Short mmCIF file of C-alpha atoms in Angstrom, two decimals:
data_model
loop_
_atom_site.label_atom_id
_atom_site.label_comp_id
_atom_site.label_asym_id
_atom_site.label_seq_id
_atom_site.Cartn_x
_atom_site.Cartn_y
_atom_site.Cartn_z
CA UNK A 28 -90.93 21.44 53.34
CA UNK A 29 -89.11 18.36 54.74
CA UNK A 30 -85.59 17.44 54.83
CA UNK A 31 -83.11 14.97 55.89
CA UNK A 32 -82.04 17.91 57.76
CA UNK A 33 -84.57 19.83 59.20
CA UNK A 34 -86.17 16.53 60.37
CA UNK A 35 -83.16 16.66 62.99
CA UNK A 36 -83.33 19.96 63.67
CA UNK A 37 -84.17 19.07 67.39
CA UNK A 38 -81.43 17.77 69.45
CA UNK A 39 -82.35 14.21 70.53
CA UNK A 40 -82.34 12.73 73.78
CA UNK A 41 -79.93 9.51 74.16
CA UNK A 42 -81.41 6.58 72.93
CA UNK A 43 -83.28 5.92 76.46
CA UNK A 44 -85.11 2.72 76.17
CA UNK A 45 -81.90 0.43 76.27
CA UNK A 46 -80.95 2.23 79.32
CA UNK A 47 -84.30 1.58 81.08
CA UNK A 48 -83.96 -2.25 80.29
CA UNK A 49 -81.02 -2.48 81.82
CA UNK A 50 -81.82 -0.06 84.87
CA UNK A 51 -85.21 -2.53 85.25
CA UNK A 52 -82.44 -5.80 85.76
CA UNK A 53 -81.01 -3.76 88.77
CA UNK A 54 -83.98 -2.88 90.75
CA UNK A 55 -81.89 -1.48 93.60
CA UNK A 56 -79.95 0.93 91.52
CA UNK A 57 -83.20 2.33 89.64
CA UNK A 58 -83.94 5.31 92.44
CA UNK A 59 -79.94 6.53 92.30
CA UNK A 60 -79.73 6.45 88.54
CA UNK A 61 -83.19 7.99 87.79
CA UNK A 62 -82.76 11.27 90.11
CA UNK A 63 -79.08 11.50 90.13
CA UNK A 64 -76.85 11.37 86.93
CA UNK A 65 -80.13 11.72 84.51
CA UNK A 66 -81.34 14.98 84.21
CA UNK A 67 -85.07 15.40 85.03
CA UNK A 68 -86.56 15.57 81.57
CA UNK A 69 -89.93 15.23 80.63
CA UNK A 70 -88.82 13.03 77.60
CA UNK A 71 -87.32 10.50 80.38
CA UNK A 72 -89.71 10.95 82.60
CA UNK A 73 -92.45 9.72 79.44
CA UNK A 74 -90.00 6.93 78.69
CA UNK A 75 -89.90 5.48 82.12
CA UNK A 76 -94.03 5.72 82.63
CA UNK A 77 -95.66 2.45 81.14
CA UNK A 78 -95.84 2.93 77.31
CA UNK A 79 -99.42 3.98 75.60
CA UNK A 80 -102.17 1.93 74.97
CA UNK A 81 -102.57 0.49 72.24
CA UNK A 82 -106.17 2.32 71.35
CA UNK A 83 -103.83 5.36 71.63
CA UNK A 84 -101.40 4.81 69.28
CA UNK A 85 -104.11 3.64 66.31
CA UNK A 86 -105.98 6.89 67.26
CA UNK A 87 -102.73 8.57 66.67
CA UNK A 88 -101.82 6.18 63.29
CA UNK A 89 -105.29 7.49 62.14
CA UNK A 90 -104.84 11.49 62.46
CA UNK A 91 -101.04 10.77 60.99
CA UNK A 92 -102.11 9.00 57.92
CA UNK A 93 -105.31 11.56 57.26
CA UNK A 94 -102.81 14.60 58.16
CA UNK A 95 -100.22 12.76 55.32
CA UNK A 96 -103.02 11.47 53.00
CA UNK A 97 -101.08 8.06 53.14
CA UNK A 98 -102.59 5.37 50.94
CA UNK A 99 -104.55 2.67 52.74
CA UNK A 100 -101.38 0.07 51.95
CA UNK A 101 -98.97 2.48 54.06
CA UNK A 102 -98.79 0.14 57.15
CA UNK A 103 -98.12 2.17 60.24
CA UNK A 104 -96.74 1.14 63.75
CA UNK A 105 -95.55 3.01 66.65
CA UNK A 106 -92.20 3.42 65.39
CA UNK A 107 -93.57 4.97 62.34
CA UNK A 108 -91.57 7.98 62.10
CA UNK A 109 -92.75 11.03 60.83
CA UNK A 110 -90.01 12.30 58.90
CA UNK A 111 -89.71 9.10 56.68
CA UNK A 112 -93.66 9.11 55.83
CA UNK A 113 -92.95 12.91 54.19
CA UNK A 114 -93.98 14.78 57.12
CA UNK A 115 -92.31 18.37 57.28
CA UNK A 116 -92.77 20.71 60.11
CA UNK A 117 -96.11 22.31 59.10
CA UNK A 118 -97.42 18.47 58.98
CA UNK A 119 -96.40 17.87 62.65
CA UNK A 120 -97.88 20.90 63.97
CA UNK A 121 -101.41 20.35 62.09
CA UNK A 122 -100.83 16.77 63.31
CA UNK A 123 -100.34 17.80 66.70
CA UNK A 124 -103.22 20.24 66.47
CA UNK A 125 -105.57 17.59 65.46
CA UNK A 126 -104.55 15.34 68.39
CA UNK A 127 -104.76 18.40 70.80
CA UNK A 128 -108.79 18.43 69.17
CA UNK A 129 -109.17 14.55 69.48
CA UNK A 130 -108.02 14.28 73.10
CA UNK A 131 -108.57 17.46 74.44
CA UNK A 132 -105.25 18.42 75.50
CA UNK A 133 -102.79 20.76 75.17
CA UNK A 134 -98.94 20.66 74.01
CA UNK A 135 -96.35 22.93 74.10
CA UNK A 136 -94.60 24.14 71.26
CA UNK A 137 -90.83 22.78 72.22
CA UNK A 138 -92.88 19.17 72.89
CA UNK A 139 -94.54 19.49 69.90
CA UNK A 140 -91.95 20.12 67.76
CA UNK A 141 -89.75 17.48 68.88
CA UNK A 142 -92.45 14.62 68.28
CA UNK A 143 -90.84 12.13 65.65
CA UNK A 144 -92.74 8.91 65.94
CA UNK A 145 -96.43 7.65 66.25
CA UNK A 146 -95.13 6.33 69.63
CA UNK A 147 -94.00 9.61 70.63
CA UNK A 148 -96.71 11.23 70.08
CA UNK A 149 -99.21 8.40 71.50
CA UNK A 150 -97.22 8.52 75.07
CA UNK A 151 -97.05 12.30 75.36
CA UNK A 152 -100.93 12.45 75.03
CA UNK A 153 -101.52 10.12 77.71
CA UNK A 154 -99.09 11.89 79.70
CA UNK A 155 -101.63 15.17 79.38
CA UNK A 156 -104.38 13.27 79.37
CA UNK A 157 -103.47 11.90 82.73
CA UNK A 158 -102.58 15.69 84.19
CA UNK A 159 -105.77 17.24 82.66
CA UNK A 160 -108.76 17.41 85.29
CA UNK A 161 -111.66 14.61 84.39
CA UNK A 162 -113.92 16.97 82.21
CA UNK B 626 -78.32 31.27 30.36
CA UNK B 627 -78.34 27.38 30.19
CA UNK B 628 -75.13 25.25 30.43
CA UNK B 629 -75.97 21.53 29.03
CA UNK B 630 -73.39 19.65 29.72
CA UNK B 631 -73.02 15.99 28.57
CA UNK B 632 -77.10 15.41 28.44
CA UNK B 633 -76.42 12.77 26.18
CA UNK B 634 -74.97 10.79 28.84
CA UNK B 635 -78.64 10.03 30.17
CA UNK B 636 -79.27 7.51 27.50
CA UNK B 637 -76.60 5.07 28.13
CA UNK B 638 -76.48 2.77 31.02
CA UNK B 639 -74.20 2.59 32.93
CA UNK B 640 -72.80 6.28 32.97
CA UNK B 641 -69.64 8.15 33.83
CA UNK B 642 -70.16 11.39 35.20
CA UNK B 643 -68.46 14.97 33.94
CA UNK B 644 -66.15 16.65 36.28
CA UNK B 645 -68.80 18.70 38.26
CA UNK B 646 -68.44 22.51 36.85
CA UNK B 647 -67.10 24.91 39.57
CA UNK B 648 -68.51 27.75 41.05
CA UNK B 649 -67.26 31.09 42.69
CA UNK B 650 -68.51 31.81 46.18
CA UNK B 651 -71.49 33.85 47.15
CA UNK B 652 -69.62 37.52 48.21
CA UNK B 653 -70.78 38.41 51.59
CA UNK B 654 -74.05 40.27 50.96
CA UNK B 655 -74.95 36.96 48.23
CA UNK B 656 -77.18 34.23 48.78
CA UNK B 657 -76.79 31.90 46.51
CA UNK B 658 -80.15 29.36 46.08
CA UNK B 659 -80.21 26.01 44.05
CA UNK B 660 -83.03 24.45 43.84
CA UNK B 661 -84.06 20.54 42.15
CA UNK B 662 -87.07 19.49 40.33
CA UNK B 663 -87.45 16.00 41.08
CA UNK B 664 -89.98 15.21 38.06
CA UNK B 665 -87.27 16.85 35.86
CA UNK B 666 -84.55 13.74 36.94
CA UNK B 667 -86.27 10.58 35.75
CA UNK B 668 -82.86 8.49 34.76
CA UNK B 669 -82.33 5.56 36.98
CA UNK B 670 -78.91 5.20 36.17
CA UNK B 671 -78.33 8.72 37.05
CA UNK B 672 -79.98 8.28 40.44
CA UNK B 673 -77.90 5.09 40.33
CA UNK B 674 -74.70 7.17 40.42
CA UNK B 675 -75.90 9.79 42.82
CA UNK B 676 -76.36 7.37 45.57
CA UNK B 677 -73.06 6.66 45.56
CA UNK B 678 -72.00 9.66 47.06
CA UNK B 679 -74.10 8.98 49.91
CA UNK B 680 -72.44 8.28 53.43
CA UNK B 681 -73.88 4.71 54.80
CA UNK B 682 -76.16 6.77 57.58
CA UNK B 683 -77.37 9.27 54.61
CA UNK B 684 -78.12 5.96 52.56
CA UNK B 685 -79.90 4.49 55.80
CA UNK B 686 -82.03 7.24 56.15
CA UNK B 687 -83.11 7.27 52.31
CA UNK B 688 -83.94 3.68 52.83
CA UNK B 689 -86.13 4.33 55.73
CA UNK B 690 -88.09 6.70 53.95
CA UNK B 691 -91.68 4.81 53.01
CA UNK B 692 -92.35 4.94 49.20
CA UNK B 693 -90.43 5.26 45.92
CA UNK B 694 -90.96 9.05 45.79
CA UNK B 695 -89.48 9.90 49.10
CA UNK B 696 -86.86 7.91 48.91
CA UNK B 697 -85.88 9.46 45.42
CA UNK B 698 -86.58 13.04 46.93
CA UNK B 699 -84.26 11.77 49.90
CA UNK B 700 -81.48 10.99 47.62
CA UNK B 701 -81.84 14.22 45.50
CA UNK B 702 -81.78 16.34 48.44
CA UNK B 703 -78.50 15.15 49.74
CA UNK B 704 -76.98 14.76 46.22
CA UNK B 705 -77.69 18.69 45.72
CA UNK B 706 -76.62 19.33 49.43
CA UNK B 707 -73.18 17.25 48.36
CA UNK B 708 -72.53 18.30 44.80
CA UNK B 709 -73.06 22.39 45.25
CA UNK B 710 -70.70 22.26 48.27
CA UNK B 711 -68.19 20.39 46.40
CA UNK B 712 -68.79 22.89 43.64
CA UNK B 713 -67.45 25.71 45.46
CA UNK B 714 -63.95 24.16 45.72
CA UNK B 715 -62.99 25.83 42.67
CA UNK B 716 -58.57 25.24 42.37
CA UNK B 717 -59.70 21.59 42.47
CA UNK B 718 -61.55 18.52 41.73
CA UNK B 719 -63.12 17.39 44.42
CA UNK B 720 -65.23 14.07 45.13
CA UNK B 721 -68.89 15.03 46.67
CA UNK B 722 -68.55 11.62 48.14
CA UNK B 723 -65.67 12.36 50.79
CA UNK B 724 -67.87 15.79 52.16
CA UNK B 725 -68.22 14.96 55.77
CA UNK B 726 -71.16 16.58 57.69
CA UNK B 727 -71.66 17.20 61.49
CA UNK B 728 -74.62 18.91 63.77
CA UNK B 729 -73.93 22.11 65.68
CA UNK B 730 -74.92 21.17 69.72
CA UNK B 731 -78.58 22.44 68.32
CA UNK B 732 -78.81 19.85 65.98
CA UNK B 733 -78.43 22.10 62.92
CA UNK B 734 -76.25 20.06 60.23
CA UNK B 735 -72.94 21.87 59.07
CA UNK B 736 -69.42 20.79 57.06
CA UNK B 737 -67.21 19.00 58.91
CA UNK B 738 -64.39 20.54 57.58
CA UNK B 739 -61.74 18.77 59.67
CA UNK B 740 -62.90 15.48 58.74
CA UNK B 741 -63.66 16.23 54.96
CA UNK B 742 -60.25 14.66 52.71
CA UNK B 743 -58.89 16.98 49.96
CA UNK B 744 -61.20 20.01 50.64
CA UNK B 745 -60.11 23.65 51.84
CA UNK B 746 -61.84 24.86 54.56
CA UNK B 747 -64.26 27.68 53.50
CA UNK B 748 -66.55 30.38 55.84
CA UNK B 749 -69.32 28.58 53.69
CA UNK B 750 -73.21 28.40 55.33
CA UNK B 751 -75.85 26.26 53.79
CA UNK B 752 -79.67 25.23 54.36
CA UNK B 753 -81.71 22.95 52.50
CA UNK B 754 -85.77 22.41 53.00
CA UNK B 755 -87.89 20.45 50.81
CA UNK B 756 -91.30 19.23 49.61
CA UNK B 757 -92.73 16.92 47.68
CA UNK B 758 -92.17 18.52 44.34
CA UNK B 759 -89.03 20.81 45.24
CA UNK B 760 -85.52 20.86 46.62
CA UNK B 761 -83.52 23.42 47.59
CA UNK B 762 -80.38 24.59 49.23
CA UNK B 763 -79.17 27.83 49.67
CA UNK B 764 -75.09 28.88 50.47
CA UNK B 765 -73.96 31.71 51.89
CA UNK B 766 -70.66 32.69 53.16
CA UNK B 767 -70.08 34.62 56.65
CA UNK B 768 -73.42 34.46 57.66
CA UNK B 769 -75.68 31.86 58.81
CA UNK B 770 -78.64 31.34 56.14
CA UNK B 771 -81.99 29.52 56.75
CA UNK B 772 -83.86 28.35 53.63
CA UNK B 773 -87.72 26.90 53.70
CA UNK B 774 -89.92 26.08 50.80
CA UNK B 775 -93.53 25.28 50.80
CA UNK B 776 -96.35 24.15 47.52
CA UNK B 777 -98.08 27.81 46.70
CA UNK B 778 -101.15 25.28 46.83
CA UNK B 779 -100.58 23.42 50.19
CA UNK B 780 -103.88 22.81 52.03
CA UNK B 781 -104.13 24.17 55.49
CA UNK B 782 -106.81 21.33 57.44
CA UNK B 783 -107.35 23.42 60.16
CA UNK B 784 -108.85 26.94 60.05
CA UNK B 785 -106.39 29.23 59.12
CA UNK B 786 -106.84 32.11 61.69
CA UNK B 787 -107.87 29.24 64.52
CA UNK B 788 -104.22 28.03 63.12
CA UNK B 789 -102.46 31.47 63.78
CA UNK B 790 -103.71 32.45 66.50
CA UNK B 791 -102.36 28.86 68.44
CA UNK B 792 -98.68 29.80 66.82
CA UNK B 793 -98.27 32.69 65.51
CA UNK B 794 -98.35 35.98 67.14
CA UNK B 795 -101.01 38.63 67.81
CA UNK B 796 -99.67 41.24 65.05
CA UNK B 797 -99.45 38.73 62.43
CA UNK B 798 -103.23 36.85 63.44
CA UNK B 799 -104.60 40.87 63.03
CA UNK B 800 -102.67 40.98 59.87
CA UNK B 801 -104.37 37.69 58.68
CA UNK B 802 -107.85 38.42 59.86
CA UNK B 803 -107.65 41.31 57.30
CA UNK B 804 -107.72 39.46 54.62
CA UNK B 805 -111.26 38.43 53.83
CA UNK B 806 -110.95 36.23 50.65
CA UNK B 807 -110.06 32.72 52.45
CA UNK B 808 -107.60 31.67 49.12
CA UNK B 809 -105.43 34.84 49.70
CA UNK B 810 -105.61 34.55 53.79
CA UNK B 811 -104.16 31.07 53.24
CA UNK B 812 -101.40 31.93 50.75
CA UNK B 813 -100.03 34.79 53.17
CA UNK B 814 -100.11 32.46 56.27
CA UNK B 815 -98.04 29.96 54.23
CA UNK B 816 -95.97 33.02 53.37
CA UNK B 817 -95.25 33.54 56.68
CA UNK B 818 -94.97 30.41 57.98
CA UNK B 819 -91.89 29.88 55.33
CA UNK B 820 -90.48 33.30 56.22
CA UNK B 821 -90.72 32.09 59.95
CA UNK B 822 -89.44 28.66 59.22
CA UNK B 823 -86.38 30.14 57.44
CA UNK B 824 -85.61 32.53 60.37
CA UNK B 825 -85.80 29.27 63.01
CA UNK B 826 -83.26 27.19 60.95
CA UNK B 827 -81.19 30.40 60.13
CA UNK B 828 -80.92 31.17 63.96
CA UNK B 829 -79.77 27.28 63.87
CA UNK B 830 -80.55 27.06 67.69
CA UNK B 831 -83.83 24.62 67.22
CA UNK B 832 -87.44 25.69 67.37
CA UNK B 833 -87.45 25.91 71.37
CA UNK B 834 -84.92 29.07 70.84
CA UNK B 835 -87.47 30.86 68.67
CA UNK B 836 -91.15 30.38 69.96
CA UNK B 837 -93.22 31.41 66.30
CA UNK B 838 -95.20 33.23 69.22
CA UNK B 839 -92.33 35.20 70.14
CA UNK B 840 -91.28 36.96 67.09
CA UNK B 841 -93.64 39.12 64.53
CA UNK B 842 -92.33 39.25 60.62
CA UNK B 843 -94.27 41.74 58.72
CA UNK B 844 -93.71 42.88 55.05
CA UNK B 845 -91.78 46.08 54.50
CA UNK B 846 -93.85 48.74 53.05
CA UNK B 847 -92.77 50.06 49.31
CA UNK B 848 -90.53 46.43 48.95
CA UNK B 849 -91.85 43.71 46.85
CA UNK B 850 -90.80 40.34 49.03
CA UNK B 851 -88.80 42.36 51.66
CA UNK B 852 -89.72 41.49 55.28
CA UNK B 853 -88.54 42.39 58.74
CA UNK B 854 -88.39 41.08 62.43
CA UNK B 855 -89.55 42.14 65.38
CA UNK B 856 -89.27 40.36 68.71
CA UNK B 857 -91.96 40.50 70.90
CA UNK B 858 -91.19 40.50 74.82
CA UNK B 859 -93.25 40.91 77.71
CA UNK B 860 -91.50 43.31 80.15
CA UNK B 861 -94.49 43.93 82.26
CA UNK B 862 -97.10 41.98 84.10
CA UNK B 863 -99.60 43.56 81.97
CA UNK B 864 -100.03 41.70 78.67
CA UNK B 865 -101.09 44.38 76.73
CA UNK B 866 -97.95 46.36 77.24
CA UNK B 867 -95.42 44.28 74.99
CA UNK B 868 -92.19 45.76 73.64
CA UNK B 869 -91.43 45.07 70.20
CA UNK B 870 -87.67 45.24 69.07
CA UNK B 871 -87.16 45.67 65.41
CA UNK B 872 -83.44 45.22 64.27
CA UNK B 873 -82.50 45.43 61.07
CA UNK B 874 -79.97 42.53 62.02
CA UNK B 875 -82.11 39.68 60.16
CA UNK B 876 -82.73 40.18 56.03
CA UNK B 877 -85.80 38.45 54.32
CA UNK B 878 -86.60 37.71 51.04
CA UNK B 879 -89.59 35.84 49.59
CA UNK B 880 -89.87 34.35 46.19
CA UNK B 881 -91.65 32.24 44.03
CA UNK B 882 -90.11 29.37 42.60
CA UNK B 883 -91.00 27.08 39.34
CA UNK B 884 -94.38 28.96 39.58
CA UNK B 885 -95.21 26.49 42.60
CA UNK B 886 -93.59 27.57 45.39
CA UNK B 887 -92.53 30.02 47.80
CA UNK B 888 -89.40 30.34 49.17
CA UNK B 889 -88.04 32.28 52.12
CA UNK B 890 -84.74 32.81 52.60
CA UNK B 891 -83.06 34.14 55.75
CA UNK B 892 -79.48 35.48 56.47
CA UNK B 893 -77.60 37.53 59.17
CA UNK B 894 -76.97 41.22 58.03
CA UNK B 895 -73.55 42.19 59.81
CA UNK B 896 -74.13 45.57 58.71
CA UNK B 897 -70.74 46.11 57.96
CA UNK B 898 -71.98 48.30 54.83
CA UNK B 899 -74.61 49.99 56.02
CA UNK B 900 -77.68 49.45 53.55
CA UNK B 901 -76.17 48.15 51.13
CA UNK B 902 -78.38 45.58 49.40
CA UNK B 903 -78.26 42.01 49.70
CA UNK B 904 -78.80 39.51 46.38
CA UNK B 905 -80.30 36.36 45.97
CA UNK B 906 -79.13 34.62 42.60
CA UNK B 907 -81.33 31.87 41.82
CA UNK B 908 -80.46 28.96 40.04
CA UNK B 909 -82.43 25.72 39.19
CA UNK B 910 -80.11 22.57 38.86
CA UNK B 911 -79.91 18.88 37.82
CA UNK B 912 -76.07 17.79 39.22
CA UNK B 913 -73.72 16.88 36.30
CA UNK B 914 -76.00 17.45 34.04
CA UNK B 915 -76.99 20.99 33.51
CA UNK B 916 -77.50 24.68 35.51
CA UNK B 917 -80.14 27.33 34.77
CA UNK B 918 -79.95 30.88 35.93
CA UNK B 919 -83.69 31.86 36.79
CA UNK B 920 -82.71 35.06 38.57
CA UNK B 921 -80.95 37.89 40.31
CA UNK B 922 -82.96 39.48 43.07
CA UNK B 923 -82.01 42.26 45.37
CA UNK B 924 -83.42 42.52 48.72
CA UNK B 925 -83.12 45.47 51.38
#
């Protein structure tokens, strides 16, 4: 099951990268903006921290490609949206499970359902990997 | 009953579409379930005509889909929603392209009646779902509706029980564990998935409002395709003492479409008419071309 409407069922935070690039140009006001007006949300924290390493993005792409049975000539980038690739909610959950196994992390259901691009998945993974004590 | 209208139009190059055949709104205890089989819509001129109904945002989304088949299905999904809702305006012909949509505060799409030109406000609810090979739209009045469809043959890449343990409730895992044949178990897993999705979509508050492991859906003994919902809540620190709250407020029907898909329908029952049955009327359609009544089912 997938549809234009269900893929946008989760409420999306406003586009953050634009705001961050504006903030970075004014280093003095950065602190007050990030802890003042904005809600401290997991998603915000992910966007402020460095974007995921290219290797992570590649590993996520491989898992997505396999789960969605994409042909070799479907180019995947960090910006690729799961819904645009034909993923429905069951696919998204399977992708998350595969990522959990690959990276030895545990993703909360709310986070799992809100991942919509390869970049978001990679960012979430690196955030969780950082938190997991070294095995 | 088959109504075939202007099918010879498909042969001409630039087609002029006939008017949409109007529909009576569902009654209070009824869900109308409409579906399209994309494989049955082959005419490129018809598809081009459909695309003229889409808003600029919808056209962008269709263009973003990777691959012709995904683009076509995205187009058909929007066409199904727009033409179906337009047909329920019985006292005049309206342009499906002039419908406006908005999202509720959780992101669930609804009709934006304030901004629709020439449309009468209707207490109409809709929800859509699609797979690669089937697109469905459910319509109700007065009560929200959630629809989910899945290909019966859909393969799960993970171990079904591991998947269920991760996302479903203990009762549901126990139920699946009693099914020894892997194929039968996979099918029951898929049915449960569609039912749970349909509930979350009917609720319309996003997935975090009703995580899958907070409610159990089980079949109602003595019914075919009847299911009930029980909420699990932990009121004590002891995880073994969970209270289950089962109420009849949410009604479910699980049916098969086109021999290939499971479809779950979930609506809220205001219980104004205690115990009165609910109905699902299933129709297959190709917008502007034909409707086919598939079945009328009663569920309790």
